[in-house]
Amino acid sequence: DAMVIQNPRYQVTQFGKPVTLSCSQTLNHNVMYWYQQKSSQAPKLLFHYYDKDFNNEADTPDNFQSRRPNTSFCFLDIRSPGLGDAAMYLCATSRAGGLPEQFFGPGTRLTVL
Amino acid sequence: RKEVEQDPGPFNVPEGATVAFNCTYSNSASQSFFWYRQDCRKEPKLLMSVYSSGNEDGRFTAQLNRASQYISLLIRDSKLSDSATYLCVVRTSGGSYIPTFGRGTSLIVHP
């Protein structure tokens, strides 16, 4: 089945130790998104790619970086995780036109010790 | 004023009840509307797209009121399995691929 896959599902890191979260999709969608979601809050958009074009949200901290080496894969790098970065990180994809519903991966739950 | 507003709830209803949620949006240029369901510690999943004429899918009915700038979700004959958070999502133009999420409305269906 076409889908959005995220790895790992759970990530534990130490304060300040870099982590990389990965996302892959078999939907061949142009647009890929990274969201941060904390408990009882709406998903917060960090950045998105339209094909290779990278778009950073204005309030996304510099600590967060992303790479999209090809259509199928997208990575979220957290350079120096702080305690406040503990959250669920959701990857999503969508087509660029039509009725662009989003398809979400299962998320990576990040714990920072 | 937030772009997309939802009553966070929780809405506590007995099995079999009918429950309705509203979601208001501030940008009159909004064109695409969706309801997502999110279970605890899981990812959001599309429940319904919301069409201008309103649409129904089994026990679920979604409606759009452009004049008052809100969308609604009606759930009839609530099941225990309907317990979840319902997220309202709005896009500002037909070609825009950047959605705005509401914070969600929590529904708890009890026996």
Coordinates of C-alpha atoms in Angstrom, one line a residue:
Chain A
D1 CA 0.0 0.0 0.0
A2 CA 1.1 3.5 -0.7
M3 CA 2.1 5.2 2.5
V4 CA 4.2 7.6 4.6
I5 CA 6.8 5.9 6.8
Q6 CA 8.7 7.4 9.6
N7 CA 11.7 6.1 11.4
P8 CA 12.3 5.6 14.2
R9 CA 8.9 5.6 15.9
Y10 CA 10.5 6.4 19.2
Q11 CA 13.8 8.3 19.7
V12 CA 15.5 9.1 23.0
T13 CA 18.4 11.5 23.0
Q14 CA 20.4 13.5 25.5
F15 CA 20.2 17.2 25.9
G16 CA 22.4 18.7 23.1
K17 CA 23.0 15.4 21.2
P18 CA 22.0 15.7 17.5
V19 CA 19.3 13.5 16.2
T20 CA 17.9 12.8 12.7
L21 CA 14.4 11.7 12.0
S22 CA 13.5 10.2 8.6
C23 CA 10.4 10.1 6.5
S24 CA 9.8 8.3 3.3
Q25 CA 6.7 8.1 1.0
T26 CA 5.5 5.9 -1.8
L27 CA 2.7 8.3 -2.8
N28 CA 5.0 10.3 -5.2
H29 CA 3.6 13.5 -3.8
N30 CA 5.3 16.8 -4.6
V31 CA 4.9 18.3 -1.2
M32 CA 6.4 17.1 2.1
Y33 CA 5.9 18.6 5.5
W34 CA 7.4 18.4 8.9
Y35 CA 5.3 19.2 11.9
Q36 CA 5.9 19.3 15.6
Q37 CA 3.0 18.4 17.9
K38 CA 3.0 18.7 21.7
S39 CA 0.3 17.3 23.9
S40 CA -3.2 18.9 23.4
Q41 CA -1.9 21.3 20.8
A42 CA -2.4 21.5 17.1
P43 CA 0.4 20.3 14.8
K44 CA 2.9 23.1 14.3
L45 CA 4.4 23.4 10.8
L46 CA 8.2 23.6 10.9
F47 CA 8.9 23.6 7.2
H48 CA 7.8 22.1 3.9
Y49 CA 9.2 21.2 0.5
Y50 CA 7.5 21.7 -2.8
D51 CA 9.6 19.3 -4.9
K52 CA 13.1 20.6 -4.0
D53 CA 12.1 24.1 -3.0
F54 CA 12.5 24.4 0.7
N55 CA 10.2 26.7 2.7
N56 CA 10.9 27.5 6.3
E57 CA 8.3 28.8 8.7
A58 CA 9.3 32.2 10.2
D59 CA 9.2 30.9 13.8
T60 CA 11.0 27.6 13.2
P61 CA 14.2 27.7 15.4
D62 CA 17.6 27.5 13.6
N63 CA 18.1 24.3 15.6
F64 CA 15.9 22.6 13.2
Q65 CA 17.1 21.7 9.7
S66 CA 15.8 19.6 6.9
R67 CA 17.0 17.8 3.8
R68 CA 15.1 16.3 0.9
P69 CA 17.6 14.3 -1.2
N70 CA 14.9 13.0 -3.6
T71 CA 11.1 12.8 -4.0
S72 CA 10.7 9.9 -1.6
F73 CA 12.8 10.9 1.4
C74 CA 12.9 13.8 3.8
F75 CA 14.9 14.2 6.9
L76 CA 14.6 16.4 10.0
D77 CA 17.8 17.2 11.8
I78 CA 17.7 18.6 15.3
R79 CA 21.2 19.9 15.9
S80 CA 21.1 20.5 19.7
P81 CA 17.9 19.2 21.2
G82 CA 16.6 20.9 24.3
L83 CA 14.1 19.7 26.8
G84 CA 11.5 21.9 25.0
D85 CA 12.0 19.9 21.8
A86 CA 10.4 16.8 23.2
A87 CA 7.4 16.2 21.1
M88 CA 5.8 14.1 18.4
Y89 CA 7.3 14.9 15.0
L90 CA 4.9 14.2 12.1
C91 CA 5.8 14.0 8.5
A92 CA 3.0 14.5 5.9
T93 CA 2.7 14.6 2.2
S94 CA 0.2 16.0 -0.3
R95 CA -0.2 16.6 -4.0
A96 CA 0.3 20.1 -5.1
G97 CA -3.1 20.6 -6.9
G98 CA -6.7 19.5 -6.7
L99 CA -8.1 18.9 -3.3
P100 CA -4.8 18.6 -1.5
E101 CA -5.5 16.5 1.5
Q102 CA -2.5 15.5 3.6
F103 CA -1.3 12.0 4.4
F104 CA 0.5 11.7 7.7
G105 CA 3.1 9.2 8.8
P106 CA 2.8 7.6 12.2
G107 CA 5.1 10.1 13.8
T108 CA 8.4 9.9 15.8
R109 CA 8.0 10.5 19.5
L110 CA 11.2 12.3 20.7
T111 CA 12.2 12.2 24.3
V112 CA 15.1 14.5 25.5
L113 CA 16.8 13.5 28.7
Chain B
R1 CA -8.0 36.2 16.6
K2 CA -6.7 32.8 15.7
E3 CA -7.0 31.7 12.1
V4 CA -8.8 28.5 12.9
E5 CA -10.7 28.2 16.2
Q6 CA -12.2 25.1 17.8
D7 CA -13.7 24.5 21.2
P8 CA -11.2 22.1 22.8
G9 CA -13.9 20.3 24.8
P10 CA -13.9 17.6 25.9
F11 CA -17.4 16.7 24.8
N12 CA -18.6 13.9 26.9
V13 CA -21.6 12.1 25.4
P14 CA -23.3 8.7 25.9
E15 CA -23.3 6.0 23.2
G16 CA -25.9 6.6 20.7
A17 CA -26.0 10.4 21.1
T18 CA -25.7 12.9 18.4
V19 CA -22.9 15.5 18.8
A20 CA -21.8 18.4 16.7
F21 CA -18.6 20.4 16.5
N22 CA -18.0 23.8 14.9
C23 CA -14.8 25.3 13.6
T24 CA -14.5 29.0 12.7
Y25 CA -12.0 30.4 10.3
S26 CA -10.9 34.0 10.0
N27 CA -9.6 34.2 6.4
S28 CA -12.5 34.7 4.0
A29 CA -10.2 33.5 1.1
S30 CA -10.2 30.0 2.6
Q31 CA -11.2 27.5 0.0
S32 CA -10.5 24.0 1.2
F33 CA -11.7 22.5 4.4
F34 CA -11.1 19.2 6.1
W35 CA -11.9 17.3 9.2
Y36 CA -9.2 15.0 10.5
R37 CA -9.4 12.5 13.4
Q38 CA -6.5 12.0 15.7
D39 CA -6.4 9.2 18.3
C40 CA -4.3 9.5 21.4
R41 CA -0.6 9.4 20.5
K42 CA -1.3 8.7 16.9
E43 CA -1.1 10.6 13.6
P44 CA -4.0 12.6 12.2
K45 CA -6.1 10.8 9.6
L46 CA -8.4 12.3 7.1
L47 CA -12.0 11.9 8.2
M48 CA -13.8 14.0 5.6
S49 CA -13.2 16.7 3.1
V50 CA -15.9 19.4 3.4
Y51 CA -17.6 20.4 0.2
S52 CA -19.6 23.6 -0.4
S53 CA -22.8 21.7 -0.7
G54 CA -22.1 19.7 2.4
N55 CA -21.4 16.0 2.4
E56 CA -22.3 12.9 4.4
D57 CA -20.4 9.7 5.0
G58 CA -22.4 7.2 7.0
R59 CA -22.9 8.7 10.5
F60 CA -20.8 11.7 9.8
T61 CA -22.1 14.9 8.1
A62 CA -19.9 17.9 7.3
Q63 CA -21.2 21.3 6.3
L64 CA -19.7 24.6 5.3
N65 CA -21.2 28.0 6.0
R66 CA -19.2 30.6 4.0
A67 CA -21.3 33.5 5.1
S68 CA -20.5 32.9 8.8
Q69 CA -17.1 31.4 8.1
Y70 CA -17.5 28.1 9.9
I71 CA -17.6 24.4 9.2
S72 CA -19.3 21.8 11.2
L73 CA -19.1 18.1 11.9
L74 CA -22.1 16.1 13.0
I75 CA -21.8 12.6 14.4
R76 CA -24.9 10.6 14.7
D77 CA -25.4 7.4 16.8
S78 CA -22.0 7.9 18.6
K79 CA -19.9 4.8 19.1
L80 CA -17.3 4.3 21.8
S81 CA -14.7 4.1 19.0
D82 CA -15.6 7.6 18.0
S83 CA -13.6 8.9 21.0
A84 CA -10.8 10.9 19.6
T85 CA -9.7 14.5 18.9
Y86 CA -11.2 16.0 15.8
L87 CA -9.0 18.5 14.0
C88 CA -10.4 21.2 11.7
V89 CA -8.0 22.1 8.8
V90 CA -8.4 25.0 6.4
R91 CA -6.4 26.0 3.3
T92 CA -6.5 29.6 2.2
S93 CA -6.7 29.1 -1.6
G94 CA -7.4 26.3 -4.0
G95 CA -3.8 26.1 -5.0
S96 CA -2.2 26.6 -1.6
Y97 CA -0.7 23.6 0.0
I98 CA -0.1 25.1 3.4
P99 CA -2.9 24.2 5.7
T100 CA -3.9 25.8 9.0
F101 CA -4.9 23.5 11.8
G102 CA -7.2 24.1 14.6
R103 CA -6.2 22.8 18.0
G104 CA -8.8 20.1 17.9
T105 CA -12.0 19.1 19.8
S106 CA -11.8 16.2 22.1
L107 CA -14.8 13.8 22.1
I108 CA -15.3 11.1 24.7
V109 CA -18.1 8.7 24.1
H110 CA -19.0 6.7 27.3
P111 CA -21.2 3.6 27.7

